[in-house]
Each structure stands twice: as C-alpha cells, then as structure tokens.
Amino acid sequence: MAVESLETEMDTAVRVVHLASSLCVKVQDKLRLPSSTNGAHVKSKDDDSPVTVADWGVQAIVSWVLAEVFGGQNLSIVAEEDTEALSKADSLGLLGAVSNAVNEALSEAPKYGLPKPDKPLGSTEILKAIGRCSSVGGPKGRHWVLDPVDGTLGFVRGDQYAVALALIENGKLLLGVLGCPNYPVKKECLSNGCNQTVAKSVPGDVSKGCVMYAKRGSGQAWMQPLIAGGIPESATLLKVSSVNDPVLATVCEPVERANSNHLFTAGLANSMGVRKQPMRVYSMVKYAAIARGDAEVFMKFAQSSYKEKIWDHAAGVVIVEEAGGVVTDAGGRNLDFSKGVYLEGLDRGIIACSGQVLHEKIIGAVYASWESSSL
Ligand SMILES: Nc1ncnc2c1ncn2[C@@H]1O[C@H](COP(=O)(O)OS(=O)(=O)O)[C@@H](OP(=O)(O)O)[C@H]1O
Ligand SMILES: [Mg+2]
Ligand SMILES: [Mg+2]
Ligand SMILES: [Mg+2]
C-alpha cells in the first residue's frame, strides 16, 4: 500500500498525545489526594461508567489543537465524551476543574511544539471544543477518532489507561497514536507484570510512561518515552513477539468480567494449549503490550448486546498491525471502521495477535468451541 505523507497529521497527533498524557498524569495524581479534594474529579455516566476531569480535559485540548492546526471548519472528530454533564447548573465546580486542567496543559503547549491560546480558554470555548467532537464518522471523508481516556476505571484506580487518537479516511485507518502514561518503556520497570504501577509512582513523574504511534502501510511502529514538559528527541522501533508456541504465549484481556467473558477466553486459551495465567490490563495498553512484544494475544468477548466503539480500538489496531501483528474479529475478518461510531458487523469478539500462527490457532479454537457449545 502506498504510504501517504501525513507528516503534519502524524506530527500533530504525536505531540498532542504527549501533551494530553501529561494532563492525565497530573489529574491522576490529584485523585490520590484525600477525598475532600478529589470529589469534583470523578462522575458517573448513565451506564454507571466513570468519567473524569481528565476525560473532558483531554478531549478539549485535542479538539482545540486539531482545530488550530487543521482549521475548525471541516474538522471531523469522533470522540467518546459530550458536554451534557458539564453544562448542568450544578456542574460549575467540575467545569472549573476541567478549565484549570485544560489551561494549565495548554500553557505548556509551545514546549510540545504546539500552538497555545493568546489567553486562557473560557468555559464557553472549552465546552465548544469538547462539543465539536460529536461527529459520527462513516464511510466517506477524514475523521479523527479519539478516546480521551480509555480505561477510565483503571485511571481512577491509579492503574493502566491510555489516550488514543487515530485518523481514518474513507473508512480506512491512516494512523494511530497511543499514550500510555503508566506503561514504562521497559516492562521490567512495572511492579507487577503489566498491572499496578502505583507502588513505583512518584507524583508528577511522567517518565514511567510511553507514547506509541504508527502510520498505515509504513511497516513501522514507534515508541517514545513520556518525559516531563516536552517531546523526547528519539524513538525506538517496535516489533511484535516472535513466540508462536501457545505454551509460551501470554494472553491479555480486560480486567472487568462485565467487559469480556473470562470463562470463554480461558476455555479458548486452554484448548489451544496456553499455560500462563492471563494478563488482565485496563485499556488499550493491551494493544500496546502486543505491539511491543510483552504479550502475544489480546482477546475481548463482550456480551452480545454490547456494540464495540471505534475509539476503543482504532489507534491500537494500526499500531499492532504495523508492528507486525494481526487484528480481526472472531471470524477472522478485519475490523470495519467505516460504519460510524460502532464496529458494525463485528463477529463475536476481537482477537489481536503477534502473528499469523497464533491467530489461526485462536480462530480455529473459536470455531471448535462455538460448534461444541451449540451441539
Ligand atoms: N459492557 C461492556 N462490554 C465491553 N466493553 C465495554 C462495556 N462497557 C464499556 N465498555 C468499553 O470498554 C472500555 C474499557 O475496556 P477495557 O478493555 O479497558 O476493560 S477493563 O476496564 O479492563 O475491564 C471502555 O472504555 P472507556 O470508557 O474509555 O474506559 C468502554 O468503552
Ligand atoms: Mg475506551
Ligand atoms: Mg474513554
Ligand atoms: Mg468511558
């Protein structure tokens, strides 16, 4: 496939994910303070999932920066959050906290090679930036796809989460960037496999994280360390694991049983000969783990009533594929980013693998287990 230049798009996306990740680090630090000072930072959505100052804050700065760089007129951003809860009369404190986080981050933007506003953004401008991200994507045109904080549950628990930004054009992925502020460049720096970095964290310390990025068709995926107050000069090339024996493979999956059927994936893993315990990790850090060879398989089988959203996968898929991996649904088909907000037509679940050999074994195990369960 011909590689489009996309220089400004990639450069801006990487820079803004670094900046957004630094905002998240600061907000997550605040969440560790005694409850009297952090109450304003976490809210419950209608489906009981959490949303925080960081989710809205990241959405606001990414939207503002993209509009500055590419012009707001024809900009299409498909993103998770909206302004409803923030616009309520009793949400002034929350909006104030989002405002502070956004303006603090944007004041640092020039250090990241990004524009900053002439004066701090007011509440109206912040709500406008968040609200601008209400595009529904689709099969035509260019759409940015943003999950401002993926794994918000992990985020509020002081654990793994990711900032995920991707670009699709005519339904195809062009690029993806993943900020993983609690996923150190070297996995040995984690205190407990891929989970729980809390023990080693120092407030305000961004050096325990990384940012990954890849351009479709380049055959390359890159990783940079997250550093304080700017962008590092170097990046390292990522490569998926070469392990293709299930006995040696590490399988990762969502932490919450409600998000993926642990029993079913344990059966699949067992039937193909996997021996290691699953690595349960919040967020798209699972894709990051596959891309850089810390794990070989990521499986997610949500309840059949749940529809996967494009922002939960877009950035991770392109990074894993360009690092040499394979991502499909459980029927072996590519994920379809052309149908709007949802991954319409997804066959049962998502399977990301370091290579073809393991992938074929899992698809085979899914068929076998599905057939035997309907006997
Ligand atoms: N019921 C259900 N089933 C499956 N998936 C769901 C469900 N509800 C939500 N979500 C989406 O899952 C995103 C978090 O996925 P994770 O893989 O991080 O799950 S887990 O927190 O580790 O269990 C999470 O992303 P964020 O909201 O960005 O955190 C949701 O988009
Ligand atoms: Mg998400
Ligand atoms: Mg999210
Ligand atoms: Mg959410």
Tab-separated table of C-alpha atoms and ligand atoms in Angstrom:
chain	number	residue	atom	x	y	z
A	1	MET	CA	0.000	0.000	0.000
A	2	ALA	CA	1.319	3.459	-0.855
A	3	VAL	CA	2.183	5.453	2.229
A	4	GLU	CA	0.661	8.898	2.283
A	5	SER	CA	2.928	11.551	3.717
A	6	LEU	CA	0.576	12.652	6.516
A	7	GLU	CA	3.542	14.429	8.064
A	8	THR	CA	1.631	17.233	9.763
A	9	GLU	CA	-1.162	14.897	10.865
A	10	MET	CA	1.228	12.402	12.467
A	11	ASP	CA	3.452	15.058	13.986
A	12	THR	CA	0.499	16.927	15.499
A	13	ALA	CA	-1.163	13.745	16.750
A	14	VAL	CA	2.006	12.552	18.493
A	15	ARG	CA	2.649	15.949	20.067
A	16	VAL	CA	-0.895	16.409	21.320
A	17	VAL	CA	-0.989	12.896	22.795
A	18	HIS	CA	2.226	13.688	24.714
A	19	LEU	CA	0.601	16.902	25.995
A	20	ALA	CA	-2.675	15.136	26.813
A	21	SER	CA	-0.818	12.380	28.651
A	22	SER	CA	0.883	14.980	30.844
A	23	LEU	CA	-2.554	16.383	31.741
A	24	CYS	CA	-3.688	12.882	32.710
A	25	VAL	CA	-0.656	12.302	34.926
A	26	LYS	CA	-1.439	15.478	36.866
A	27	VAL	CA	-5.146	14.655	37.268
A	28	GLN	CA	-4.409	11.058	38.302
A	29	ASP	CA	-2.005	12.382	40.945
A	30	LYS	CA	-4.806	14.604	42.295
A	31	LEU	CA	-7.119	11.602	42.519
A	32	ARG	CA	-4.700	10.090	45.024
A	33	LEU	CA	-5.212	13.023	47.402
A	34	PRO	CA	-7.701	12.695	50.291
A	35	SER	CA	-11.323	12.513	49.120
A	36	SER	CA	-12.243	16.051	50.244
A	37	THR	CA	-10.103	17.486	47.434
A	38	ASN	CA	-10.817	14.994	44.671
A	39	GLY	CA	-14.627	14.746	44.784
A	40	ALA	CA	-15.025	17.051	41.817
A	41	HIS	CA	-12.888	14.889	39.589
A	42	VAL	CA	-14.948	11.730	39.012
A	43	LYS	CA	-18.581	11.479	37.853
A	44	SER	CA	-20.795	8.544	36.935
A	45	LYS	CA	-22.336	8.343	33.479
A	46	ASP	CA	-25.820	6.938	32.764
A	47	ASP	CA	-24.345	3.456	32.277
A	48	ASP	CA	-22.540	3.817	35.646
A	49	SER	CA	-19.138	4.040	33.959
A	50	PRO	CA	-16.839	6.769	35.310
A	51	VAL	CA	-15.837	9.987	33.566
A	52	THR	CA	-13.298	12.410	34.967
A	53	VAL	CA	-11.733	15.826	34.578
A	54	ALA	CA	-9.048	14.080	32.526
A	55	ASP	CA	-11.555	12.607	30.002
A	56	TRP	CA	-13.101	16.040	29.325
A	57	GLY	CA	-9.776	17.859	29.645
A	58	VAL	CA	-8.026	15.672	27.076
A	59	GLN	CA	-10.965	15.881	24.676
A	60	ALA	CA	-10.905	19.685	24.971
A	61	ILE	CA	-7.173	20.093	24.317
A	62	VAL	CA	-7.024	17.580	21.458
A	63	SER	CA	-10.028	19.200	19.817
A	64	TRP	CA	-8.655	22.727	20.341
A	65	VAL	CA	-5.201	21.851	18.977
A	66	LEU	CA	-6.571	19.964	15.930
A	67	ALA	CA	-8.833	22.921	15.136
A	68	GLU	CA	-5.902	25.357	15.432
A	69	VAL	CA	-3.630	23.262	13.199
A	70	PHE	CA	-6.134	21.961	10.616
A	71	GLY	CA	-8.881	24.608	10.855
A	72	GLY	CA	-12.170	24.063	12.664
A	73	GLN	CA	-14.358	24.394	9.576
A	74	ASN	CA	-14.214	20.912	8.068
A	75	LEU	CA	-12.751	19.157	11.061
A	76	SER	CA	-14.496	15.912	11.974
A	77	ILE	CA	-13.737	14.338	15.354
A	78	VAL	CA	-15.479	11.210	16.636
A	79	ALA	CA	-14.878	11.038	20.377
A	80	GLU	CA	-16.323	9.468	23.481
A	81	GLU	CA	-17.331	12.389	25.700
A	82	ASP	CA	-20.024	15.049	25.404
A	83	THR	CA	-20.823	18.233	27.308
A	84	GLU	CA	-24.139	17.232	28.880
A	85	ALA	CA	-22.992	16.604	32.447
A	86	LEU	CA	-20.588	19.559	32.306
A	87	SER	CA	-23.268	22.009	31.189
A	88	LYS	CA	-25.631	21.424	34.119
A	89	ALA	CA	-26.195	24.290	36.529
A	90	ASP	CA	-24.700	22.329	39.429
A	91	SER	CA	-21.561	21.407	37.459
A	92	LEU	CA	-19.770	24.738	37.815
A	93	GLY	CA	-17.140	23.245	40.133
A	94	LEU	CA	-16.485	20.399	37.742
A	95	LEU	CA	-16.282	22.738	34.742
A	96	GLY	CA	-13.876	24.911	36.724
A	97	ALA	CA	-11.643	21.899	37.409
A	98	VAL	CA	-11.699	20.953	33.688
A	99	SER	CA	-10.890	24.577	32.805
A	100	ASN	CA	-7.911	24.649	35.158
A	101	ALA	CA	-6.540	21.354	33.831
A	102	VAL	CA	-7.007	22.429	30.191
A	103	ASN	CA	-5.450	25.867	30.631
A	104	GLU	CA	-2.554	24.510	32.647
A	105	ALA	CA	-1.844	21.966	29.886
A	106	LEU	CA	-2.281	24.445	27.018
A	107	SER	CA	0.062	26.947	28.678
A	108	GLU	CA	2.772	24.295	28.179
A	109	ALA	CA	1.789	23.583	24.542
A	110	PRO	CA	4.713	25.523	22.950
A	111	LYS	CA	7.154	23.204	24.766
A	112	TYR	CA	5.478	20.402	22.811
A	113	GLY	CA	5.767	22.336	19.539
A	114	LEU	CA	2.045	23.095	19.560
A	115	PRO	CA	0.089	26.371	19.463
A	116	LYS	CA	-1.290	27.867	22.650
A	117	PRO	CA	-4.197	30.275	23.056
A	118	ASP	CA	-3.440	34.012	23.452
A	119	LYS	CA	-5.249	33.960	26.762
A	120	PRO	CA	-6.680	31.131	28.898
A	121	LEU	CA	-9.736	29.499	27.335
A	122	GLY	CA	-13.061	30.431	28.944
A	123	SER	CA	-15.746	27.883	29.841
A	124	THR	CA	-17.661	28.559	26.626
A	125	GLU	CA	-14.615	27.846	24.473
A	126	ILE	CA	-13.841	24.692	26.422
A	127	LEU	CA	-17.408	23.423	26.046
A	128	LYS	CA	-17.245	24.293	22.343
A	129	ALA	CA	-14.023	22.296	21.924
A	130	ILE	CA	-15.477	19.253	23.714
A	131	GLY	CA	-18.803	19.553	21.876
A	132	ARG	CA	-17.103	19.796	18.476
A	133	CYS	CA	-16.183	16.117	18.760
A	134	SER	CA	-19.699	14.880	18.050
A	135	SER	CA	-19.047	13.616	14.538
A	136	VAL	CA	-20.378	10.134	13.809
A	137	GLY	CA	-17.666	9.207	11.294
A	138	GLY	CA	-18.753	6.975	8.430
A	139	PRO	CA	-17.512	5.662	5.076
A	140	LYS	CA	-16.571	8.986	3.470
A	141	GLY	CA	-14.006	11.636	4.309
A	142	ARG	CA	-11.445	12.121	7.041
A	143	HIS	CA	-12.355	11.620	10.668
A	144	TRP	CA	-10.202	11.883	13.757
A	145	VAL	CA	-11.140	9.218	16.301
A	146	LEU	CA	-10.435	9.971	19.956
A	147	ASP	CA	-10.788	8.115	23.222
A	148	PRO	CA	-9.537	10.823	25.589
A	149	VAL	CA	-9.072	8.363	28.440
A	150	ASP	CA	-9.510	4.702	27.607
A	151	GLY	CA	-9.784	2.512	30.672
A	152	THR	CA	-11.214	5.275	32.860
A	153	LEU	CA	-11.796	2.651	35.542
A	154	GLY	CA	-8.073	1.851	35.525
A	155	PHE	CA	-7.358	5.582	35.587
A	156	VAL	CA	-9.449	6.235	38.717
A	157	ARG	CA	-7.939	3.158	40.368
A	158	GLY	CA	-4.434	4.518	39.817
A	159	ASP	CA	-3.723	1.796	37.280
A	160	GLN	CA	-3.268	1.494	33.489
A	161	TYR	CA	-5.128	3.695	30.991
A	162	ALA	CA	-4.463	5.158	27.553
A	163	VAL	CA	-5.029	8.289	25.477
A	164	ALA	CA	-5.949	7.066	21.996
A	165	LEU	CA	-6.044	9.150	18.821
A	166	ALA	CA	-6.431	7.807	15.291
A	167	LEU	CA	-7.253	9.148	11.841
A	168	ILE	CA	-9.489	7.346	9.379
A	169	GLU	CA	-10.142	8.242	5.768
A	170	ASN	CA	-12.921	6.712	3.705
A	171	GLY	CA	-13.351	4.110	6.435
A	172	LYS	CA	-9.687	3.059	6.498
A	173	LEU	CA	-7.189	3.662	9.292
A	174	LEU	CA	-4.437	6.100	8.337
A	175	LEU	CA	-2.581	6.485	11.617
A	176	GLY	CA	-2.815	5.801	15.322
A	177	VAL	CA	-1.192	7.209	18.466
A	178	LEU	CA	-1.463	5.699	21.949
A	179	GLY	CA	-0.337	7.493	25.077
A	180	CYS	CA	0.228	5.035	27.927
A	181	PRO	CA	1.258	7.161	30.926
A	182	ASN	CA	1.647	4.230	33.327
A	183	TYR	CA	3.268	1.794	30.915
A	184	PRO	CA	7.030	2.244	31.174
A	185	VAL	CA	9.249	1.923	28.127
A	186	LYS	CA	10.817	-1.094	29.788
A	187	LYS	CA	8.355	-3.640	31.090
A	188	GLU	CA	10.816	-4.620	33.845
A	189	CYS	CA	10.004	-1.251	35.449
A	190	LEU	CA	6.462	-2.406	36.209
A	191	SER	CA	5.977	-3.529	39.750
A	192	ASN	CA	3.535	-6.305	38.874
A	193	GLY	CA	3.581	-7.548	35.300
A	194	CYS	CA	1.561	-5.035	33.332
A	195	ASN	CA	-0.702	-4.171	36.241
A	196	GLN	CA	-0.382	-1.691	39.063
A	197	THR	CA	2.395	0.772	38.659
A	198	VAL	CA	1.214	2.606	41.755
A	199	ALA	CA	3.959	1.333	44.006
A	200	LYS	CA	6.669	2.835	41.849
A	201	SER	CA	4.974	6.122	41.051
A	202	VAL	CA	6.295	9.498	42.105
A	203	PRO	CA	3.766	12.364	41.906
A	204	GLY	CA	4.107	14.274	38.637
A	205	ASP	CA	6.510	11.676	37.265
A	206	VAL	CA	5.739	11.111	33.584
A	207	SER	CA	8.892	9.103	32.923
A	208	LYS	CA	7.031	5.921	33.792
A	209	GLY	CA	5.012	6.088	30.583
A	210	CYS	CA	5.333	5.868	26.823
A	211	VAL	CA	3.698	7.032	23.605
A	212	MET	CA	3.400	4.704	20.591
A	213	TYR	CA	2.490	5.601	17.034
A	214	ALA	CA	2.234	4.120	13.569
A	215	LYS	CA	1.259	5.141	10.060
A	216	ARG	CA	-0.712	2.678	7.945
A	217	GLY	CA	1.384	0.957	5.297
A	218	SER	CA	4.730	2.079	6.742
A	219	GLY	CA	5.540	-1.314	8.243
A	220	GLN	CA	6.843	0.540	11.278
A	221	ALA	CA	5.507	1.344	14.731
A	222	TRP	CA	7.429	3.583	17.109
A	223	MET	CA	7.679	4.206	20.834
A	224	GLN	CA	8.869	7.255	22.743
A	225	PRO	CA	9.240	7.669	26.480
A	226	LEU	CA	6.865	10.145	28.087
A	227	ILE	CA	9.065	12.871	29.546
A	228	ALA	CA	8.273	15.910	31.672
A	229	GLY	CA	7.475	19.125	29.804
A	230	GLY	CA	8.127	18.178	26.197
A	231	ILE	CA	8.814	15.680	23.436
A	232	PRO	CA	11.852	13.381	23.506
A	233	GLU	CA	14.200	13.542	20.524
A	234	SER	CA	14.386	9.841	19.836
A	235	ALA	CA	12.011	6.948	19.238
A	236	THR	CA	12.518	3.210	19.140
A	237	LEU	CA	11.085	0.795	16.625
A	238	LEU	CA	8.531	-1.680	17.938
A	239	LYS	CA	8.288	-5.310	16.973
A	240	VAL	CA	5.754	-7.913	17.994
A	241	SER	CA	6.887	-11.069	19.779
A	242	SER	CA	8.209	-13.929	17.653
A	243	VAL	CA	6.727	-16.527	20.018
A	244	ASN	CA	4.214	-18.695	18.202
A	245	ASP	CA	4.004	-21.628	20.579
A	246	PRO	CA	0.853	-21.290	22.739
A	247	VAL	CA	2.722	-22.865	25.673
A	248	LEU	CA	4.988	-19.805	25.804
A	249	ALA	CA	2.323	-17.249	24.923
A	250	THR	CA	0.900	-14.590	27.227
A	251	VAL	CA	-2.771	-13.766	26.692
A	252	CYS	CA	-4.124	-10.416	27.842
A	253	GLU	CA	-7.729	-9.400	28.343
A	254	PRO	CA	-9.907	-6.762	30.062
A	255	VAL	CA	-9.865	-6.633	33.854
A	256	GLU	CA	-13.643	-6.449	34.279
A	257	ARG	CA	-15.734	-9.560	33.762
A	258	ALA	CA	-18.557	-7.309	32.589
A	259	ASN	CA	-16.415	-6.237	29.608
A	260	SER	CA	-15.239	-9.648	28.404
A	261	ASN	CA	-16.205	-13.250	29.063
A	262	HIS	CA	-13.267	-14.532	31.120
A	263	LEU	CA	-14.665	-18.044	31.256
A	264	PHE	CA	-14.943	-18.287	27.475
A	265	THR	CA	-11.445	-16.921	26.831
A	266	ALA	CA	-9.994	-19.256	29.492
A	267	GLY	CA	-11.594	-22.175	27.631
A	268	LEU	CA	-10.163	-20.987	24.311
A	269	ALA	CA	-6.704	-20.480	25.786
A	270	ASN	CA	-6.789	-23.879	27.424
A	271	SER	CA	-7.953	-25.660	24.271
A	272	MET	CA	-5.064	-24.256	22.250
A	273	GLY	CA	-2.502	-25.153	24.893
A	274	VAL	CA	-1.850	-21.822	26.630
A	275	ARG	CA	-0.374	-22.430	30.078
A	276	LYS	CA	0.319	-18.983	31.525
A	277	GLN	CA	-2.241	-17.082	33.600
A	278	PRO	CA	-3.990	-14.321	31.620
A	279	MET	CA	-2.579	-10.828	31.982
A	280	ARG	CA	-5.531	-8.601	32.875
A	281	VAL	CA	-4.914	-4.998	31.957
A	282	TYR	CA	-7.189	-1.973	31.712
A	283	SER	CA	-7.451	-0.114	28.414
A	284	MET	CA	-5.717	-0.172	25.051
A	285	VAL	CA	-2.446	-0.791	26.889
A	286	LYS	CA	-3.344	-4.378	25.863
A	287	TYR	CA	-2.741	-3.410	22.227
A	288	ALA	CA	0.472	-1.656	23.325
A	289	ALA	CA	1.609	-4.859	25.037
A	290	ILE	CA	1.092	-6.861	21.830
A	291	ALA	CA	2.789	-4.233	19.650
A	292	ARG	CA	5.994	-4.251	21.648
A	293	GLY	CA	6.166	-7.949	22.353
A	294	ASP	CA	5.192	-8.030	26.056
A	295	ALA	CA	2.288	-10.360	25.227
A	296	GLU	CA	1.231	-12.434	22.237
A	297	VAL	CA	-2.567	-12.424	22.325
A	298	PHE	CA	-5.324	-9.969	23.284
A	299	MET	CA	-8.896	-11.256	23.307
A	300	LYS	CA	-12.093	-9.410	24.147
A	301	PHE	CA	-15.506	-11.089	24.017
A	302	ALA	CA	-18.108	-8.591	25.222
A	303	GLN	CA	-21.732	-9.509	25.897
A	304	SER	CA	-23.663	-9.949	22.652
A	305	SER	CA	-25.823	-6.908	23.479
A	306	TYR	CA	-22.747	-4.654	23.639
A	307	LYS	CA	-21.548	-2.863	20.498
A	308	GLU	CA	-17.828	-2.071	20.350
A	309	LYS	CA	-16.981	1.552	19.561
A	310	ILE	CA	-14.344	2.595	17.054
A	311	TRP	CA	-12.424	4.796	19.512
A	312	ASP	CA	-11.732	1.799	21.774
A	313	HIS	CA	-9.735	0.070	19.009
A	314	ALA	CA	-8.686	2.330	16.116
A	315	ALA	CA	-5.296	3.514	17.407
A	316	GLY	CA	-4.388	0.119	18.868
A	317	VAL	CA	-5.224	-1.776	15.680
A	318	VAL	CA	-2.975	0.249	13.367
A	319	ILE	CA	-0.079	0.178	15.858
A	320	VAL	CA	-0.281	-3.611	16.323
A	321	GLU	CA	-0.620	-4.240	12.577
A	322	GLU	CA	2.317	-2.017	11.644
A	323	ALA	CA	4.424	-3.660	14.368
A	324	GLY	CA	3.804	-6.964	12.577
A	325	GLY	CA	0.686	-8.264	14.340
A	326	VAL	CA	-2.779	-9.315	13.200
A	327	VAL	CA	-6.123	-7.942	14.432
A	328	THR	CA	-9.503	-9.337	13.398
A	329	ASP	CA	-12.884	-10.225	14.794
A	330	ALA	CA	-13.508	-13.775	15.990
A	331	GLY	CA	-14.492	-14.800	12.465
A	332	GLY	CA	-11.084	-13.705	11.150
A	333	ARG	CA	-12.330	-10.564	9.395
A	334	ASN	CA	-10.733	-7.115	9.613
A	335	LEU	CA	-12.485	-4.631	11.891
A	336	ASP	CA	-14.697	-2.240	9.917
A	337	PHE	CA	-14.127	1.414	10.819
A	338	SER	CA	-16.373	2.696	8.029
A	339	LYS	CA	-19.786	2.272	9.614
A	340	GLY	CA	-19.855	5.173	12.049
A	341	VAL	CA	-19.353	5.138	15.794
A	342	TYR	CA	-19.711	1.366	16.173
A	343	LEU	CA	-17.715	-1.565	14.807
A	344	GLU	CA	-20.818	-2.807	12.992
A	345	GLY	CA	-20.845	-6.400	11.855
A	346	LEU	CA	-18.252	-7.481	14.401
A	347	ASP	CA	-18.296	-11.261	14.660
A	348	ARG	CA	-18.448	-12.113	18.399
A	349	GLY	CA	-15.200	-10.660	19.662
A	350	ILE	CA	-11.823	-9.118	18.981
A	351	ILE	CA	-8.579	-11.017	18.586
A	352	ALA	CA	-5.199	-9.286	18.344
A	353	CYS	CA	-2.156	-11.488	17.894
A	354	SER	CA	1.577	-11.126	17.492
A	355	GLY	CA	1.472	-13.309	14.377
A	356	GLN	CA	-0.437	-15.426	11.905
A	357	VAL	CA	0.327	-18.802	13.519
A	358	LEU	CA	-1.227	-17.996	16.909
A	359	HIS	CA	-4.033	-16.121	15.214
A	360	GLU	CA	-5.063	-19.109	13.110
A	361	LYS	CA	-4.997	-21.332	16.194
A	362	ILE	CA	-7.315	-18.995	18.098
A	363	ILE	CA	-9.753	-18.609	15.219
A	364	GLY	CA	-9.788	-22.410	14.964
A	365	ALA	CA	-10.400	-22.703	18.715
A	366	VAL	CA	-13.278	-20.207	18.495
A	367	TYR	CA	-14.950	-22.250	15.755
A	368	ALA	CA	-14.448	-25.509	17.631
A	369	SER	CA	-15.763	-24.122	20.882
A	370	TRP	CA	-18.726	-22.399	19.231
A	371	GLU	CA	-19.692	-25.584	17.408
A	372	SER	CA	-19.398	-27.728	20.517
A	373	SER	CA	-21.383	-25.204	22.597
A	374	SER	CA	-24.275	-25.347	20.116
A	375	LEU	CA	-24.345	-29.151	19.895
B	1	LIG	N1	-20.373	-3.785	28.799
B	1	LIG	C1	-19.241	-3.545	28.146
B	1	LIG	N2	-18.630	-4.532	27.465
B	1	LIG	C2	-17.498	-4.325	26.824
B	1	LIG	N3	-16.842	-3.141	26.803
B	1	LIG	C3	-17.401	-2.114	27.455
B	1	LIG	C4	-18.614	-2.263	28.163
B	1	LIG	N4	-18.912	-1.079	28.729
B	1	LIG	C5	-17.933	-0.215	28.365
B	1	LIG	N5	-17.027	-0.851	27.598
B	1	LIG	C6	-15.849	-0.292	26.945
B	1	LIG	O1	-14.692	-0.938	27.401
B	1	LIG	C7	-13.667	0.034	27.555
B	1	LIG	C8	-12.700	-0.467	28.582
B	1	LIG	O2	-12.207	-1.664	28.101
B	1	LIG	P1	-11.092	-2.400	28.851
B	1	LIG	O3	-10.540	-3.420	27.946
B	1	LIG	O4	-10.148	-1.390	29.413
B	1	LIG	O5	-11.867	-3.104	30.043
B	1	LIG	S1	-11.450	-3.251	31.548
B	1	LIG	O6	-11.692	-1.972	32.222
B	1	LIG	O7	-10.045	-3.705	31.599
B	1	LIG	O8	-12.323	-4.317	32.065
B	1	LIG	C9	-14.370	1.276	27.960
B	1	LIG	O9	-13.610	2.380	27.533
B	1	LIG	P2	-13.567	3.718	28.422
B	1	LIG	O10	-14.982	4.130	28.665
B	1	LIG	O11	-12.848	4.653	27.511
B	1	LIG	O12	-12.817	3.408	29.665
B	1	LIG	C10	-15.700	1.174	27.248
B	1	LIG	O13	-15.721	1.835	26.029
B	2	MG	MG	-12.465	3.450	25.812
B	3	MG	MG	-12.765	6.680	27.374
B	4	MG	MG	-15.811	5.770	29.167
